[in-house]
Coordinates of C-alpha atoms and ligand atoms in Angstrom, one line a residue:
M458 CA 0.0 0.0 0.0
K459 CA 1.2 3.5 -0.9
L460 CA 0.2 6.8 0.8
I461 CA 0.3 10.0 -1.2
V462 CA 0.1 13.2 0.8
H463 CA -0.6 16.4 -1.1
P464 CA 0.4 19.9 0.1
G465 CA -2.3 21.3 2.4
E466 CA -3.3 23.6 5.2
P467 CA -1.7 23.5 8.6
L468 CA -3.0 20.6 10.7
A469 CA -5.8 21.5 13.1
G470 CA -8.2 19.5 15.3
R471 CA -8.4 16.8 17.9
V472 CA -7.3 13.2 17.6
I473 CA -7.9 10.1 19.8
P474 CA -4.8 7.8 19.3
P475 CA -5.0 4.0 19.6
G476 CA -4.3 2.3 22.9
D477 CA -0.7 2.3 24.0
K478 CA 1.2 -0.4 22.2
S479 CA 3.9 -0.9 25.0
I480 CA 1.2 -1.3 27.7
T481 CA -1.0 -3.6 25.5
H482 CA 1.9 -6.1 25.1
R483 CA 2.4 -6.1 28.9
A484 CA -1.4 -6.4 29.5
F485 CA -1.5 -9.6 27.4
L486 CA 1.6 -11.1 29.0
L487 CA 0.5 -10.3 32.6
A488 CA -2.9 -11.9 31.7
L489 CA -1.1 -15.0 30.6
I490 CA 0.6 -15.5 34.0
A491 CA -2.1 -14.0 36.2
R492 CA -4.0 -15.7 39.0
G493 CA -7.4 -15.0 37.6
P494 CA -9.1 -13.5 34.5
T495 CA -8.1 -10.1 33.1
R496 CA -10.3 -7.7 31.0
V497 CA -8.3 -5.4 28.8
F498 CA -10.1 -2.3 27.5
G499 CA -8.8 -0.1 24.7
A500 CA -6.1 -2.5 23.6
N501 CA -3.9 -1.4 20.6
S502 CA -5.3 -3.3 17.6
G503 CA -2.1 -3.2 15.5
A504 CA -0.2 -6.2 14.2
D505 CA 2.5 -6.1 16.9
C506 CA 0.1 -6.6 19.8
A507 CA -1.8 -9.2 17.8
S508 CA 1.5 -11.1 17.7
T509 CA 1.9 -11.1 21.5
L510 CA -1.7 -12.2 21.9
D511 CA -1.3 -15.0 19.3
C512 CA 1.8 -16.3 21.2
A513 CA 0.0 -16.1 24.5
R514 CA -2.8 -18.1 23.0
A515 CA -0.4 -20.7 21.7
L516 CA 0.8 -21.1 25.3
G517 CA -2.7 -21.6 26.7
L518 CA -4.3 -18.2 27.2
N519 CA -8.0 -18.1 26.5
A520 CA -8.9 -14.9 24.7
A521 CA -12.3 -13.6 23.5
Y522 CA -13.1 -10.0 22.3
E523 CA -16.5 -8.7 23.4
S524 CA -18.0 -5.2 23.9
G525 CA -14.7 -3.4 23.4
A526 CA -12.6 -5.6 25.8
W527 CA -10.4 -8.6 25.6
N528 CA -11.6 -11.2 28.1
L529 CA -8.5 -13.2 29.0
T530 CA -8.5 -16.3 31.1
P531 CA -5.2 -17.9 32.0
R532 CA -4.7 -21.7 32.0
P533 CA -1.6 -23.6 33.1
L534 CA 1.1 -22.8 30.5
T535 CA 1.7 -25.6 28.0
E536 CA 4.5 -26.3 25.6
P537 CA 3.5 -24.6 22.3
A538 CA 2.9 -27.1 19.5
R539 CA 4.2 -24.6 17.0
V540 CA 6.8 -22.0 16.6
L541 CA 5.9 -18.7 18.3
D542 CA 5.7 -16.0 15.6
C543 CA 6.5 -12.6 17.0
G544 CA 6.0 -10.9 13.5
N545 CA 7.7 -7.5 13.5
S546 CA 7.5 -7.1 17.3
G547 CA 10.7 -6.6 19.2
T548 CA 8.7 -6.2 22.4
T549 CA 7.2 -9.7 22.0
M550 CA 10.6 -11.2 21.2
R551 CA 12.3 -9.6 24.2
L552 CA 9.6 -9.8 26.9
L553 CA 8.1 -13.2 26.3
P554 CA 11.4 -15.1 26.9
G555 CA 11.2 -13.8 30.5
V556 CA 8.1 -15.9 31.0
L557 CA 9.3 -18.9 28.9
A558 CA 12.6 -19.2 30.7
A559 CA 10.7 -20.3 33.8
Q560 CA 8.6 -23.0 32.0
P561 CA 9.5 -26.6 32.0
F562 CA 9.3 -26.9 28.2
L563 CA 10.8 -25.9 24.9
S564 CA 9.7 -22.8 22.9
V565 CA 11.0 -21.4 19.6
L566 CA 10.4 -17.7 18.8
T567 CA 10.8 -16.4 15.3
G568 CA 9.9 -13.1 13.5
D569 CA 9.8 -11.4 10.2
E570 CA 12.8 -10.2 8.2
S571 CA 13.3 -7.0 10.2
L572 CA 12.9 -8.7 13.6
S573 CA 15.4 -11.5 12.4
R574 CA 18.0 -8.7 12.2
R575 CA 17.5 -7.4 15.7
P576 CA 19.6 -8.5 18.6
V577 CA 18.5 -11.0 21.3
A578 CA 21.8 -11.6 23.1
R579 CA 20.7 -8.9 25.5
V580 CA 18.0 -11.2 26.9
I581 CA 19.9 -14.5 26.4
E582 CA 22.9 -13.5 28.6
P583 CA 20.9 -12.6 31.8
L584 CA 18.4 -15.4 31.4
R585 CA 21.2 -17.9 31.2
L586 CA 22.6 -16.4 34.4
M587 CA 19.2 -17.2 36.0
G588 CA 19.5 -20.9 34.9
A589 CA 17.6 -21.1 31.6
S590 CA 19.1 -22.5 28.4
L591 CA 18.7 -20.2 25.3
F592 CA 20.2 -20.4 21.8
A593 CA 19.9 -18.2 18.8
R594 CA 21.3 -17.8 15.3
G595 CA 24.6 -16.1 14.4
G596 CA 26.4 -17.1 17.6
D597 CA 23.4 -16.6 19.9
R598 CA 22.8 -13.0 18.6
L599 CA 19.8 -13.1 16.3
P600 CA 16.3 -14.7 16.1
P601 CA 15.0 -17.4 15.8
L602 CA 15.4 -17.8 19.6
I603 CA 15.1 -21.2 21.3
V604 CA 14.3 -21.3 25.0
R605 CA 14.4 -24.4 27.2
G606 CA 13.0 -23.2 30.5
G607 CA 13.2 -24.5 34.0
A608 CA 13.6 -23.5 37.6
L609 CA 15.2 -20.0 37.8
S610 CA 17.5 -18.4 40.4
P611 CA 17.1 -14.7 41.3
I612 CA 19.5 -12.4 39.5
R613 CA 21.4 -9.1 40.3
Y614 CA 22.1 -7.5 36.9
A615 CA 23.2 -4.2 35.6
L616 CA 21.9 -3.6 32.1
P617 CA 24.5 -2.3 29.7
V618 CA 21.9 -0.2 27.9
A619 CA 18.8 1.5 29.3
S620 CA 16.4 -1.0 27.6
A621 CA 12.9 -1.3 29.0
Q622 CA 12.4 -4.5 27.0
V623 CA 15.3 -6.2 28.7
A624 CA 14.4 -4.9 32.2
S625 CA 10.8 -6.1 31.7
C626 CA 12.0 -9.5 30.5
L627 CA 14.1 -9.9 33.7
L628 CA 11.3 -8.6 36.0
L629 CA 8.9 -11.2 34.4
A630 CA 11.5 -13.9 34.9
G631 CA 12.1 -12.6 38.5
L632 CA 8.4 -13.4 39.3
F633 CA 9.2 -17.1 38.9
A634 CA 12.6 -17.1 40.8
N635 CA 12.7 -17.9 44.5
G636 CA 14.0 -14.7 46.2
E637 CA 14.8 -11.1 45.3
S638 CA 15.9 -10.1 41.8
A639 CA 17.5 -6.7 41.3
V640 CA 17.8 -5.0 37.9
E641 CA 19.8 -1.8 37.3
I642 CA 18.6 0.3 34.4
P643 CA 21.2 3.0 33.5
G644 CA 18.8 5.7 32.2
P645 CA 15.2 6.8 32.2
A646 CA 13.7 3.9 30.2
R647 CA 9.9 3.4 30.3
D648 CA 8.6 1.9 33.5
H649 CA 5.2 0.5 32.5
T650 CA 6.0 -3.0 33.7
E651 CA 6.9 -1.8 37.1
R652 CA 3.7 0.3 37.4
M653 CA 1.5 -2.5 36.0
L654 CA 2.9 -5.1 38.4
R655 CA 2.3 -2.8 41.3
A656 CA -1.2 -2.2 40.2
A657 CA -1.7 -6.0 39.9
G658 CA -0.6 -6.5 43.5
V659 CA 3.1 -7.4 43.1
P660 CA 5.4 -5.3 45.3
I661 CA 8.1 -3.6 43.3
D662 CA 11.0 -1.6 45.0
E663 CA 12.7 1.2 43.1
T664 CA 15.8 3.1 44.0
P665 CA 17.2 5.9 41.9
I666 CA 20.8 5.5 40.7
A667 CA 23.1 8.0 39.1
G668 CA 22.4 9.1 35.5
G669 CA 18.6 9.2 35.8
G670 CA 18.4 5.4 36.0
R671 CA 17.1 3.2 38.8
Q672 CA 17.4 -0.2 40.5
V673 CA 14.2 -2.2 40.4
C674 CA 13.7 -5.2 42.7
V675 CA 11.0 -7.9 42.6
T676 CA 10.7 -10.9 44.9
G677 CA 9.4 -14.2 43.6
P678 CA 7.5 -16.3 43.5
A679 CA 4.8 -13.9 42.8
R680 CA 1.9 -13.6 40.3
P681 CA -0.1 -10.6 39.2
E682 CA -3.8 -10.6 40.1
G683 CA -6.1 -10.4 37.2
G684 CA -8.7 -7.7 37.0
E685 CA -9.4 -4.8 34.7
I686 CA -6.7 -3.0 32.6
R687 CA -7.7 0.3 30.8
L688 CA -5.2 1.5 28.2
P689 CA -4.3 5.1 27.8
G690 CA -3.8 6.4 24.2
D691 CA -0.4 5.8 22.7
F692 CA 1.8 9.0 23.0
S693 CA 4.1 7.5 20.4
A694 CA 1.2 7.4 17.9
A695 CA 0.1 10.9 18.8
A696 CA 3.7 12.1 18.4
F697 CA 3.5 12.4 14.6
F698 CA 0.6 14.8 14.7
L699 CA 2.0 16.8 17.6
A700 CA 5.4 17.2 15.9
A701 CA 3.7 18.2 12.6
A702 CA 1.7 20.8 14.5
A703 CA 4.9 22.2 16.0
A704 CA 6.5 22.3 12.5
R705 CA 4.1 24.8 11.0
P706 CA 2.7 28.2 12.1
G707 CA -1.1 28.2 12.3
S708 CA -1.3 24.5 13.3
R709 CA -2.9 23.3 16.5
V710 CA -3.5 19.7 17.3
T711 CA -4.9 18.2 20.5
A712 CA -4.3 14.5 21.3
E713 CA -7.0 13.3 23.8
G714 CA -6.5 10.7 26.5
V715 CA -2.8 10.0 25.9
G716 CA -0.4 8.4 28.3
L717 CA 1.9 11.1 29.7
N718 CA 4.3 8.8 31.6
P719 CA 7.4 11.1 31.8
T720 CA 9.6 8.2 30.6
R721 CA 7.8 8.6 27.2
T722 CA 7.2 12.3 26.7
G723 CA 10.8 13.5 26.0
L724 CA 9.5 14.8 22.6
L725 CA 7.3 17.3 24.3
D726 CA 10.3 18.8 26.1
V727 CA 12.1 19.0 22.8
L728 CA 9.2 20.6 21.0
E729 CA 8.9 23.1 23.9
A730 CA 12.6 23.9 23.7
M731 CA 12.2 24.5 20.0
G732 CA 9.5 27.1 20.7
A733 CA 6.2 25.2 20.3
R734 CA 3.4 25.9 22.8
I735 CA 2.5 22.8 24.8
E736 CA -0.6 22.6 26.9
R737 CA -1.5 19.6 29.1
T738 CA -5.1 19.5 30.3
C739 CA -7.6 17.0 31.8
L740 CA -4.7 15.5 33.8
R741 CA -5.5 12.3 35.7
E742 CA -4.1 9.0 36.8
E743 CA -5.4 5.7 35.4
M744 CA -4.0 2.3 36.5
G745 CA -0.9 4.0 37.9
E746 CA -0.2 5.9 34.7
P747 CA -0.5 9.7 34.1
V748 CA -3.0 10.4 31.4
G749 CA -4.3 13.6 29.8
D750 CA -4.9 15.7 26.7
V751 CA -2.0 17.4 25.0
S752 CA -2.2 20.3 22.6
V753 CA 0.7 21.6 20.5
T754 CA 0.5 25.0 18.7
G755 CA 3.0 25.7 16.0
P756 CA 5.1 28.9 16.7
D757 CA 5.8 31.5 14.0
R758 CA 9.4 30.3 13.9
L759 CA 10.7 27.0 15.2
Q760 CA 14.2 27.1 16.7
A761 CA 16.9 24.5 15.9
F762 CA 17.8 22.5 19.0
D763 CA 20.4 19.8 20.0
V764 CA 18.7 17.0 22.0
P765 CA 20.9 16.2 25.0
P766 CA 22.0 12.6 24.8
E767 CA 20.6 11.8 28.3
W768 CA 17.1 12.7 27.1
M769 CA 17.3 10.0 24.4
P770 CA 15.7 7.1 26.3
R771 CA 12.7 9.3 26.9
L772 CA 12.1 9.8 23.2
I773 CA 13.6 6.6 21.8
D774 CA 10.6 5.8 19.7
E775 CA 10.0 9.5 18.7
A776 CA 13.2 10.1 16.7
P777 CA 11.1 9.8 13.4
A778 CA 8.6 12.3 14.8
W779 CA 11.5 14.6 16.0
A780 CA 12.7 14.7 12.4
I781 CA 9.4 16.3 11.4
A782 CA 10.1 19.2 13.7
A783 CA 13.9 19.3 13.1
S784 CA 13.4 19.5 9.3
A785 CA 11.2 22.6 9.8
A786 CA 13.5 24.6 12.1
P787 CA 16.0 27.0 10.4
G788 CA 19.5 26.0 11.4
I789 CA 20.9 22.6 12.5
S790 CA 19.2 20.3 15.0
R791 CA 21.0 17.3 16.3
L792 CA 20.3 13.9 17.9
A793 CA 23.2 12.2 19.7
G794 CA 23.6 9.2 22.0
A795 CA 21.1 7.4 19.9
S796 CA 22.9 4.4 18.5
E797 CA 20.0 2.2 19.6
L798 CA 18.1 3.7 16.7
R799 CA 20.2 1.7 14.4
I800 CA 18.6 -1.6 15.7
K801 CA 14.9 -0.6 15.7
E802 CA 12.4 -1.8 13.1
S803 CA 14.8 -0.3 10.6
D804 CA 18.1 1.5 11.0
R805 CA 16.2 4.7 11.8
I806 CA 19.3 7.0 11.6
S807 CA 19.9 5.8 8.1
S808 CA 16.2 5.7 7.0
L809 CA 15.6 9.2 8.3
S810 CA 18.8 10.6 6.7
K811 CA 18.1 8.9 3.3
N812 CA 14.4 9.9 3.1
L813 CA 15.0 13.5 4.3
S814 CA 17.7 13.8 1.6
R815 CA 15.2 12.6 -1.0
L816 CA 13.0 15.5 -0.1
G817 CA 15.9 17.9 -0.3
I818 CA 16.5 18.4 3.4
V819 CA 20.2 18.3 4.2
T820 CA 21.3 15.8 6.8
R821 CA 24.5 14.4 8.2
E822 CA 24.6 10.9 9.6
R823 CA 26.7 10.2 12.8
P824 CA 27.3 6.7 14.2
D825 CA 25.1 7.5 17.1
G826 CA 22.9 10.3 15.8
L827 CA 21.8 12.7 13.1
E828 CA 22.1 16.3 12.1
V829 CA 19.2 18.0 10.2
E830 CA 19.2 21.4 8.5
G831 CA 15.7 22.8 8.5
G832 CA 14.1 23.9 5.2
V833 CA 11.1 23.3 3.0
P834 CA 10.8 19.7 1.9
R835 CA 10.2 19.2 -1.9
G836 CA 7.9 16.5 -3.1
G837 CA 9.1 13.0 -4.1
T838 CA 9.0 9.4 -3.0
V839 CA 10.2 8.0 0.3
V840 CA 10.7 4.4 1.3
S841 CA 9.6 3.2 4.8
D842 CA 12.1 0.3 4.9
G843 CA 9.1 -1.7 6.3
D844 CA 9.2 0.5 9.4
H845 CA 5.8 1.8 10.6
R846 CA 7.2 4.9 12.4
I847 CA 9.3 6.0 9.3
A848 CA 6.1 5.7 7.2
M849 CA 4.0 7.7 9.6
A850 CA 6.7 10.4 10.2
F851 CA 7.0 11.1 6.4
A852 CA 3.3 11.1 5.9
A853 CA 2.9 13.7 8.6
L854 CA 5.9 15.7 7.4
A855 CA 4.6 15.7 3.9
S856 CA 1.7 17.9 4.7
R857 CA 4.0 20.9 4.6
A858 CA 6.1 19.8 1.6
A859 CA 6.1 21.9 -1.6
S860 CA 4.5 19.2 -3.7
P861 CA 3.1 15.7 -3.2
V862 CA 5.1 13.0 -1.3
T863 CA 4.5 9.3 -1.9
I864 CA 5.3 6.9 0.9
D865 CA 6.1 3.5 -0.8
D866 CA 5.3 0.5 1.4
A867 CA 3.1 2.2 3.9
A868 CA 1.4 -1.1 4.8
S869 CA 3.7 -1.3 7.8
I870 CA 1.7 1.4 9.5
A871 CA -0.7 -1.3 10.6
T872 CA 2.0 -2.6 12.9
S873 CA 0.9 0.0 15.5
Y874 CA -1.8 2.4 14.1
P875 CA -4.2 0.9 11.6
G876 CA -6.3 4.1 11.6
F877 CA -3.4 6.5 11.0
A878 CA -4.2 7.7 7.5
G879 CA -7.8 8.5 8.4
A880 CA -6.7 10.4 11.5
L881 CA -4.2 12.4 9.5
A882 CA -6.9 13.3 7.0
A883 CA -9.3 14.2 9.8
L884 CA -6.7 16.9 10.9
G885 CA -6.9 18.4 7.4
A886 CA -4.1 16.7 5.5
R887 CA -4.9 15.7 1.9
V888 CA -4.1 11.9 2.0
E889 CA -4.7 9.4 -0.8
T890 CA -4.1 5.6 -0.5
E891 CA -3.1 3.5 -3.4
N892 CA -3.0 -0.3 -3.2
E893 CA -0.2 -2.1 -5.0
R894 CA -1.2 -4.2 -7.9
P895 CA -1.2 -7.9 -6.9
Ligands
LIG2025 C1 9.7 -0.8 24.4 C2 11.0 -0.3 24.7 C3 11.9 0.4 23.8 C4 11.1 0.9 22.6 C5 10.2 -0.1 22.0 C6 9.2 -0.6 23.0 C7 8.9 -1.5 25.4 O1 12.9 -0.5 23.3 O2 12.0 1.4 21.6 O3 9.5 0.4 20.9 O4 7.7 -1.7 25.2 O5 9.5 -1.9 26.4 P1 14.2 -0.8 24.2 O6 13.8 -1.3 25.5 O7 15.0 -1.7 23.4 O8 14.8 0.6 24.3

């Protein structure tokens, strides 16, 4: 599927983004190991979360969708009769092994072409230290991943990178180990697993450490209670519209009911530093997560800004959205300390650089970041490299280009936000979809 975006008016209006993808994965996994049934309201309906649910079902979870909620009933986990397909989802591939490592059976996890290039050694190493046997392709680096689980010992482990996926994997494994596990996260990575476990009755201890990180402890054996989980809107989905609003005078976009967990909203700090007006209203807490409405108004002139590297974990998924604003700010804006971007759904540093250049925006790639010189994008064709966030970023950016922009291979958007094109059009963008010939 191709998306063609024509030049149009500044974006204006309100948007309700889909349920948070990160939290939906966790909701399905906690339901799989809960003591009782779980109802999940407002789950993300994208392909990534469907992969997690499909894997959970293959392990025994009973799932039925009814009246806007997933009704999930756990059963004793059983050895899956088939390979677990994580699709495009790094979160499924990294979190699920935490549960599988503790099960007395063999599981094989695989994924699509993109996921098969993304590292799994980061979960293999600590789970081996806990006593599980894991193997992977390319010298235990790349999927498929084989897990032979069993009894686990608690672990004390300092993560080499501030990855919420690895931390969450180890906390899930820690639930099954006898005693206290302690995980040190060296930066402000998202903390949804910690908040959800607490909300589900599992005590979690957190102590801040230097560098904005924290040590998180969980004591096993412990299991989450079931109950109701209500999802906030996905800030990472809203980010494309919010950044596009910042990028153009006369724009104003409000995202309603989005998760405002400070470990996720680094992009708002960046847009504010660039001169955009940010308003947070209707603030509340739901299931231990801050939620509210966010409005972004485009300033007359956006200012170039260098994102401090220590902010990066708080906008790790928003680098593509950042590029929308950076490409609109006269002068040079920079990202640094962002080498993790090279191992996301695509190499996002190179995908952003290549596609911005195609639209006439000058960029310079660094091993761990990107420099962007703001200007007016010309029309042209960009390639998403199968990466949903690259496709969405360029569709939102295209609304201020000088002539039409085609996003080739925009089908990947369904990974996280099946209704994206409609939402962009509802804000005033002139969007056309074109299906590839079979
Ligand atoms: C995620 C954590 C981040 C993020 C990913 C989702 C999560 O990855 O980029 O999209 O749900 O825990 P890392 O933990 O590898 O930084």
